[in-house]
Amino acid sequence: MWWVGSWRPAVALATALLVFSSLVAVSAVAWPRGEAHAATAAAPATTVPGQEPAVIAHRSATDTVITNDIRLELDQLGILHGEETIRFEGAAPESFTRALTATMLYDTDHDRRFEINGVSAASSDGATLPLETEETDGALLVRIPTEGTRGVRLSYRVSGTVSEVAQGVQLEWRAVGAYSHTVRSTDVTVTAPLPPEALSCLAGEPRSAMYCTASDMGGDAVVAHFLQADMTPSDRLDIVVNYPPGTAEGEPILTRRWSLASAFQVTPATASVFGLLLLVLVGGLISLIRLRGRDERALREEASQGDHAPVEPGEHGRVRFAPPDDVHPGQIGTLVNETVDITDLTGAVLDLAVRGHIRVEELPHEHFTSVDWRLVRLDGPPGETLLGYEWLLLDALFGEKRTVRLSEIGSPRHCADFPARIDRVREELYRDMVRLKWFSRSPNRERGTWTVVGMGLTVSGVVLTGALAVFTTAAFTGLAVIIAGAAVTAGAQYMPAKTKLGSSVYAHTMGFRDYLLSQRAQSAPPGQRVELYSRYLPYAVIFDDVDRWADILAAAAIADLSPEELTGDGLAWYTGPSEWRIEDFSDSISTFVVTLTGLITNTRRVRLLNQLQRSR
């Protein structure tokens, strides 16, 4: 290129062109003689490409010519020492702002950071000037008070400008990030322990790919020179100088730019932590499977012990009902699925009826009204002791009364705290599981504890992931905590585990269920079928086979009971109105079960809605 021989002719020619263009502009505009005017400089672009401009422009007198002579010295430790001589030909502005680049784009994932320190300024006569500095938009803005001066000297040190390349060492620095005023000429000289081997420069708008006005390596090729003429506040000047290996030490200071991809970066460390947490999850799952496997093993080995008629010899050659392990209908559902369901409570009510503690009286059907029943509380067989949950269930149904209509149960007029009483029944059933040593802890509390733990772990994982995403690149690790929390929350319902005894009782109960669902269960001796089949009926409610067993019980009553026994009353624990017949028993008891189940369900639903409204 034409300027490679020497940079001085280039400077002279550029200056002459600028003076000539200024004279032409003045004559064309025809300003009034002797009238001073001022121009406001535009805001300079940011020193970090791709971001919004940083406004640091100030007014400048039109007759003031500003030049800047920048001397940069790179030492062997890779520190760049800068000294700038800013001169004003004419009235100096009140202040002059210089932007020193602190951050630049490096690649798609990183920013390059420059550490700037030791910033100071002095007037041309050597007096120290007070500086104002401000970090904004990836630049250190240095505001120098320049009013009444003919020039200032700005000094600073920069680290992070050096990097190793294949051919040696490369210096890369934005020599000028932005000015507050238009600068007529910017002359940059770079010295280093060894002579430069190559150089390059870019100037103009931040996204411009224009080469600077001039650049060369001096007459003896021992320094790097760069020249840029007429730099407006929005212009920048980037320089690159290559040196031989060993010229200076140092490497670029890189910071990872935040993005979803970088925040969730998969590294050996994050992958290891993620894998460790998943391993803990798998270990917990294996332990849960082993506990659940105890039930499966018990079913295979012990279910047959309950698959037979649930009777034992009684007095006078008769047989007596004896369910496996003396499991009551209300306990079965809790044992099987670790939850006290509404069906369990319905089966318990029917069990109390067939055992003689409640008599169910179907009332005459009134016109345009649904069927209703009267429940009568009885003393029960002599010597029979009720379980704790059975006492609470009777108290929930009757309170202080001896008779109550089924339609009245749950109404505020009959019992204002009926839902609370039902909840106490459920809690007592859960305590029964622990008392009988079928569970080591209450299944309900076990589920609740693990649900709270899982939800807390999930929330902690979300917070942790967010914090890691903002401040680190290890957010991927936090996902494992979220997954663990979600898995624990979802698996909380499976956390209650039966004891060895509980698994054995569970197997016997499942064998008893298989027996009741088979044809073999209809082999009770004549004369005792009504009594035994009545005892089977509550269990059939739990096993969802109530319709079939109601038909079987009605058929047995027709076959075994005399016409006098069937007239009016039908069964000892269930009676119907005058027009009722035993053939109607199946429909009647099915309707009773459905009605009672719906009543308890609706009562609990209303209580939950009231609790939600009170919480709001």
mmCIF file of N, CA and C in Angstrom, residues 315-395:
data_model
loop_
_atom_site.group_PDB
_atom_site.id
_atom_site.type_symbol
_atom_site.label_atom_id
_atom_site.label_comp_id
_atom_site.label_asym_id
_atom_site.label_seq_id
_atom_site.Cartn_x
_atom_site.Cartn_y
_atom_site.Cartn_z
ATOM 1 N N GLU A 315 -70.564 -74.291 68.460
ATOM 2 C CA GLU A 315 -71.332 -75.112 69.385
ATOM 3 C C GLU A 315 -72.446 -75.871 68.657
ATOM 4 N N HIS A 316 -72.773 -77.030 69.225
ATOM 5 C CA HIS A 316 -73.902 -77.834 68.744
ATOM 6 C C HIS A 316 -73.762 -78.206 67.271
ATOM 7 N N GLY A 317 -72.553 -78.463 66.842
ATOM 8 C CA GLY A 317 -72.323 -78.926 65.486
ATOM 9 C C GLY A 317 -72.440 -77.857 64.424
ATOM 10 N N ARG A 318 -72.614 -76.636 64.819
ATOM 11 C CA ARG A 318 -72.722 -75.555 63.853
ATOM 12 C C ARG A 318 -71.326 -74.951 63.610
ATOM 13 N N VAL A 319 -71.226 -74.221 62.512
ATOM 14 C CA VAL A 319 -69.960 -73.547 62.215
ATOM 15 C C VAL A 319 -70.097 -72.074 62.557
ATOM 16 N N ARG A 320 -68.953 -71.458 62.821
ATOM 17 C CA ARG A 320 -68.919 -70.051 63.199
ATOM 18 C C ARG A 320 -68.050 -69.291 62.202
ATOM 19 N N PHE A 321 -68.517 -68.095 61.826
ATOM 20 C CA PHE A 321 -67.766 -67.268 60.869
ATOM 21 C C PHE A 321 -66.441 -66.814 61.493
ATOM 22 N N ALA A 322 -65.347 -67.031 60.755
ATOM 23 C CA ALA A 322 -64.011 -66.656 61.246
ATOM 24 C C ALA A 322 -63.169 -66.185 60.060
ATOM 25 N N PRO A 323 -63.164 -64.882 59.773
ATOM 26 C CA PRO A 323 -62.386 -64.372 58.638
ATOM 27 C C PRO A 323 -60.890 -64.548 58.893
ATOM 28 N N PRO A 324 -60.091 -64.627 57.848
ATOM 29 C CA PRO A 324 -58.649 -64.808 58.016
ATOM 30 C C PRO A 324 -58.052 -63.684 58.871
ATOM 31 N N ASP A 325 -57.318 -64.065 59.899
ATOM 32 C CA ASP A 325 -56.631 -63.120 60.787
ATOM 33 C C ASP A 325 -57.605 -62.142 61.450
ATOM 34 N N ASP A 326 -58.897 -62.517 61.480
ATOM 35 C CA ASP A 326 -59.936 -61.685 62.095
ATOM 36 C C ASP A 326 -59.954 -60.271 61.495
ATOM 37 N N VAL A 327 -59.766 -60.184 60.181
ATOM 38 C CA VAL A 327 -59.766 -58.886 59.497
ATOM 39 C C VAL A 327 -61.194 -58.437 59.276
ATOM 40 N N HIS A 328 -61.505 -57.207 59.727
ATOM 41 C CA HIS A 328 -62.833 -56.643 59.541
ATOM 42 C C HIS A 328 -62.913 -55.933 58.190
ATOM 43 N N PRO A 329 -64.125 -55.788 57.637
ATOM 44 C CA PRO A 329 -64.252 -55.147 56.320
ATOM 45 C C PRO A 329 -63.622 -53.764 56.247
ATOM 46 N N GLY A 330 -63.798 -52.942 57.285
ATOM 47 C CA GLY A 330 -63.203 -51.609 57.253
ATOM 48 C C GLY A 330 -61.690 -51.626 57.213
ATOM 49 N N GLN A 331 -61.091 -52.680 57.745
ATOM 50 C CA GLN A 331 -59.632 -52.767 57.774
ATOM 51 C C GLN A 331 -59.054 -53.270 56.453
ATOM 52 N N ILE A 332 -59.864 -54.020 55.707
ATOM 53 C CA ILE A 332 -59.339 -54.661 54.502
ATOM 54 C C ILE A 332 -58.874 -53.627 53.482
ATOM 55 N N GLY A 333 -59.734 -52.643 53.197
ATOM 56 C CA GLY A 333 -59.366 -51.658 52.187
ATOM 57 C C GLY A 333 -58.103 -50.901 52.564
ATOM 58 N N THR A 334 -57.965 -50.565 53.842
ATOM 59 C CA THR A 334 -56.764 -49.862 54.300
ATOM 60 C C THR A 334 -55.535 -50.751 54.179
ATOM 61 N N LEU A 335 -55.714 -52.032 54.442
ATOM 62 C CA LEU A 335 -54.591 -52.959 54.325
ATOM 63 C C LEU A 335 -54.178 -53.153 52.874
ATOM 64 N N VAL A 336 -55.149 -53.204 51.973
ATOM 65 C CA VAL A 336 -54.846 -53.511 50.568
ATOM 66 C C VAL A 336 -54.193 -52.335 49.864
ATOM 67 N N ASN A 337 -54.802 -51.146 49.968
ATOM 68 C CA ASN A 337 -54.259 -50.003 49.206
ATOM 69 C C ASN A 337 -53.723 -48.875 50.090
ATOM 70 N N GLU A 338 -53.534 -49.134 51.378
ATOM 71 C CA GLU A 338 -52.953 -48.187 52.336
ATOM 72 C C GLU A 338 -53.757 -46.899 52.465
ATOM 73 N N THR A 339 -55.032 -46.923 52.083
ATOM 74 C CA THR A 339 -55.875 -45.731 52.133
ATOM 75 C C THR A 339 -57.252 -46.100 52.664
ATOM 76 N N VAL A 340 -57.783 -45.253 53.553
ATOM 77 C CA VAL A 340 -59.149 -45.450 54.032
ATOM 78 C C VAL A 340 -60.090 -44.796 53.035
ATOM 79 N N ASP A 341 -60.740 -45.615 52.223
ATOM 80 C CA ASP A 341 -61.661 -45.110 51.215
ATOM 81 C C ASP A 341 -63.078 -45.028 51.784
ATOM 82 N N ILE A 342 -63.924 -44.308 51.054
ATOM 83 C CA ILE A 342 -65.327 -44.222 51.464
ATOM 84 C C ILE A 342 -65.978 -45.605 51.452
ATOM 85 N N THR A 343 -65.568 -46.447 50.496
ATOM 86 C CA THR A 343 -66.120 -47.807 50.427
ATOM 87 C C THR A 343 -65.794 -48.590 51.695
ATOM 88 N N ASP A 344 -64.620 -48.346 52.275
ATOM 89 C CA ASP A 344 -64.252 -49.034 53.513
ATOM 90 C C ASP A 344 -65.220 -48.666 54.634
ATOM 91 N N LEU A 345 -65.602 -47.402 54.707
ATOM 92 C CA LEU A 345 -66.544 -46.969 55.748
ATOM 93 C C LEU A 345 -67.934 -47.533 55.494
ATOM 94 N N THR A 346 -68.353 -47.587 54.238
ATOM 95 C CA THR A 346 -69.655 -48.172 53.907
ATOM 96 C C THR A 346 -69.690 -49.649 54.286
ATOM 97 N N GLY A 347 -68.616 -50.369 53.953
ATOM 98 C CA GLY A 347 -68.541 -51.777 54.329
ATOM 99 C C GLY A 347 -68.549 -51.960 55.837
ATOM 100 N N ALA A 348 -67.914 -51.027 56.566
ATOM 101 C CA ALA A 348 -67.900 -51.133 58.030
ATOM 102 C C ALA A 348 -69.292 -50.925 58.606
ATOM 103 N N VAL A 349 -70.069 -49.983 58.040
ATOM 104 C CA VAL A 349 -71.444 -49.772 58.506
ATOM 105 C C VAL A 349 -72.274 -51.030 58.275
ATOM 106 N N LEU A 350 -72.163 -51.622 57.097
ATOM 107 C CA LEU A 350 -72.916 -52.838 56.792
ATOM 108 C C LEU A 350 -72.466 -53.999 57.688
ATOM 109 N N ASP A 351 -71.197 -54.025 58.031
ATOM 110 C CA ASP A 351 -70.690 -55.081 58.915
ATOM 111 C C ASP A 351 -71.283 -54.936 60.313
ATOM 112 N N LEU A 352 -71.383 -53.695 60.804
ATOM 113 C CA LEU A 352 -72.021 -53.480 62.108
ATOM 114 C C LEU A 352 -73.475 -53.904 62.082
ATOM 115 N N ALA A 353 -74.132 -53.740 60.931
ATOM 116 C CA ALA A 353 -75.541 -54.131 60.816
ATOM 117 C C ALA A 353 -75.699 -55.644 60.883
ATOM 118 N N VAL A 354 -74.920 -56.381 60.094
ATOM 119 C CA VAL A 354 -75.086 -57.836 60.059
ATOM 120 C C VAL A 354 -74.627 -58.480 61.356
ATOM 121 N N ARG A 355 -73.814 -57.776 62.146
ATOM 122 C CA ARG A 355 -73.360 -58.314 63.433
ATOM 123 C C ARG A 355 -74.312 -57.958 64.569
ATOM 124 N N GLY A 356 -75.374 -57.188 64.265
ATOM 125 C CA GLY A 356 -76.402 -56.933 65.276
ATOM 126 C C GLY A 356 -76.243 -55.639 66.026
ATOM 127 N N HIS A 357 -75.447 -54.697 65.570
ATOM 128 C CA HIS A 357 -75.296 -53.406 66.254
ATOM 129 C C HIS A 357 -76.152 -52.327 65.611
ATOM 130 N N ILE A 358 -76.614 -52.560 64.386
ATOM 131 C CA ILE A 358 -77.475 -51.612 63.685
ATOM 132 C C ILE A 358 -78.557 -52.422 62.971
ATOM 133 N N ARG A 359 -79.776 -51.914 63.010
ATOM 134 C CA ARG A 359 -80.819 -52.493 62.175
ATOM 135 C C ARG A 359 -81.181 -51.466 61.110
ATOM 136 N N VAL A 360 -81.213 -51.933 59.862
ATOM 137 C CA VAL A 360 -81.522 -51.068 58.726
ATOM 138 C C VAL A 360 -82.974 -51.302 58.354
ATOM 139 N N GLU A 361 -83.786 -50.259 58.454
ATOM 140 C CA GLU A 361 -85.207 -50.371 58.148
ATOM 141 C C GLU A 361 -85.501 -49.516 56.921
ATOM 142 N N GLU A 362 -85.895 -50.182 55.838
ATOM 143 C CA GLU A 362 -86.274 -49.444 54.630
ATOM 144 C C GLU A 362 -87.671 -48.878 54.830
ATOM 145 N N LEU A 363 -87.816 -47.570 54.631
ATOM 146 C CA LEU A 363 -89.078 -46.890 54.881
ATOM 147 C C LEU A 363 -89.988 -46.998 53.666
ATOM 148 N N PRO A 364 -91.298 -46.837 53.887
ATOM 149 C CA PRO A 364 -92.231 -46.866 52.737
ATOM 150 C C PRO A 364 -91.884 -45.763 51.740
ATOM 151 N N HIS A 365 -92.027 -46.073 50.507
ATOM 152 C CA HIS A 365 -91.691 -45.112 49.461
ATOM 153 C C HIS A 365 -92.801 -44.078 49.342
ATOM 154 N N GLU A 366 -92.465 -42.841 49.611
ATOM 155 C CA GLU A 366 -93.439 -41.765 49.488
ATOM 156 C C GLU A 366 -93.452 -41.261 48.053
ATOM 157 N N HIS A 367 -94.590 -40.707 47.668
ATOM 158 C CA HIS A 367 -94.762 -40.258 46.286
ATOM 159 C C HIS A 367 -93.779 -39.131 45.969
ATOM 160 N N PHE A 368 -93.088 -39.246 44.851
ATOM 161 C CA PHE A 368 -92.152 -38.239 44.353
ATOM 162 C C PHE A 368 -90.938 -38.043 45.283
ATOM 163 N N THR A 369 -90.680 -38.989 46.142
ATOM 164 C CA THR A 369 -89.493 -38.899 46.990
ATOM 165 C C THR A 369 -88.649 -40.133 46.788
ATOM 166 N N SER A 370 -87.389 -39.994 47.035
ATOM 167 C CA SER A 370 -86.478 -41.121 46.898
ATOM 168 C C SER A 370 -86.606 -42.029 48.105
ATOM 169 N N VAL A 371 -86.104 -43.235 47.955
ATOM 170 C CA VAL A 371 -86.160 -44.202 49.037
ATOM 171 C C VAL A 371 -85.302 -43.722 50.205
ATOM 172 N N ASP A 372 -85.745 -44.041 51.418
ATOM 173 C CA ASP A 372 -84.998 -43.637 52.614
ATOM 174 C C ASP A 372 -84.993 -44.804 53.591
ATOM 175 N N TRP A 373 -84.093 -44.752 54.548
ATOM 176 C CA TRP A 373 -83.955 -45.818 55.533
ATOM 177 C C TRP A 373 -83.879 -45.221 56.929
ATOM 178 N N ARG A 374 -84.320 -45.986 57.884
ATOM 179 C CA ARG A 374 -84.142 -45.623 59.282
ATOM 180 C C ARG A 374 -83.072 -46.555 59.852
ATOM 181 N N LEU A 375 -82.082 -45.984 60.524
ATOM 182 C CA LEU A 375 -81.040 -46.770 61.186
ATOM 183 C C LEU A 375 -81.333 -46.781 62.677
ATOM 184 N N VAL A 376 -81.348 -47.978 63.224
ATOM 185 C CA VAL A 376 -81.644 -48.158 64.653
ATOM 186 C C VAL A 376 -80.402 -48.728 65.322
ATOM 187 N N ARG A 377 -79.970 -48.044 66.377
ATOM 188 C CA ARG A 377 -78.777 -48.516 67.092
ATOM 189 C C ARG A 377 -79.185 -49.585 68.097
ATOM 190 N N LEU A 378 -78.504 -50.747 68.022
ATOM 191 C CA LEU A 378 -78.783 -51.875 68.909
ATOM 192 C C LEU A 378 -77.599 -52.110 69.834
ATOM 193 N N ASP A 379 -77.827 -52.925 70.837
ATOM 194 C CA ASP A 379 -76.755 -53.203 71.808
ATOM 195 C C ASP A 379 -75.761 -54.234 71.308
ATOM 196 N N GLY A 380 -76.147 -55.032 70.299
ATOM 197 C CA GLY A 380 -75.243 -56.028 69.757
ATOM 198 C C GLY A 380 -75.225 -57.301 70.568
ATOM 199 N N PRO A 381 -74.593 -58.336 70.033
ATOM 200 C CA PRO A 381 -74.524 -59.615 70.738
ATOM 201 C C PRO A 381 -73.791 -59.475 72.069
ATOM 202 N N PRO A 382 -74.197 -60.216 73.065
ATOM 203 C CA PRO A 382 -73.525 -60.142 74.368
ATOM 204 C C PRO A 382 -72.066 -60.606 74.257
ATOM 205 N N GLY A 383 -71.219 -59.878 74.925
ATOM 206 C CA GLY A 383 -69.814 -60.267 74.984
ATOM 207 C C GLY A 383 -68.976 -59.840 73.799
ATOM 208 N N GLU A 384 -69.571 -59.247 72.761
ATOM 209 C CA GLU A 384 -68.781 -58.816 71.595
ATOM 210 C C GLU A 384 -68.244 -57.404 71.833
ATOM 211 N N THR A 385 -66.959 -57.258 71.648
ATOM 212 C CA THR A 385 -66.308 -55.965 71.864
ATOM 213 C C THR A 385 -66.052 -55.294 70.517
ATOM 214 N N LEU A 386 -66.450 -54.030 70.436
ATOM 215 C CA LEU A 386 -66.225 -53.273 69.205
ATOM 216 C C LEU A 386 -64.811 -52.692 69.185
ATOM 217 N N LEU A 387 -64.290 -52.546 67.990
ATOM 218 C CA LEU A 387 -62.988 -51.897 67.827
ATOM 219 C C LEU A 387 -63.145 -50.381 67.961
ATOM 220 N N GLY A 388 -62.021 -49.700 68.121
ATOM 221 C CA GLY A 388 -62.060 -48.255 68.327
ATOM 222 C C GLY A 388 -62.729 -47.510 67.191
ATOM 223 N N TYR A 389 -62.392 -47.845 65.961
ATOM 224 C CA TYR A 389 -62.977 -47.126 64.829
ATOM 225 C C TYR A 389 -64.466 -47.429 64.687
ATOM 226 N N GLU A 390 -64.908 -48.625 65.178
ATOM 227 C CA GLU A 390 -66.328 -48.965 65.095
ATOM 228 C C GLU A 390 -67.140 -48.136 66.091
ATOM 229 N N TRP A 391 -66.598 -47.910 67.296
ATOM 230 C CA TRP A 391 -67.271 -47.022 68.252
ATOM 231 C C TRP A 391 -67.391 -45.619 67.668
ATOM 232 N N LEU A 392 -66.324 -45.124 67.073
ATOM 233 C CA LEU A 392 -66.351 -43.778 66.497
ATOM 234 C C LEU A 392 -67.328 -43.694 65.332
ATOM 235 N N LEU A 393 -67.432 -44.785 64.554
ATOM 236 C CA LEU A 393 -68.355 -44.778 63.427
ATOM 237 C C LEU A 393 -69.800 -44.740 63.906
ATOM 238 N N LEU A 394 -70.127 -45.507 64.941
ATOM 239 C CA LEU A 394 -71.476 -45.468 65.509
ATOM 240 C C LEU A 394 -71.772 -44.072 66.069
ATOM 241 N N ASP A 395 -70.786 -43.476 66.714
ATOM 242 C CA ASP A 395 -70.984 -42.138 67.259
ATOM 243 C C ASP A 395 -71.216 -41.124 66.149
#
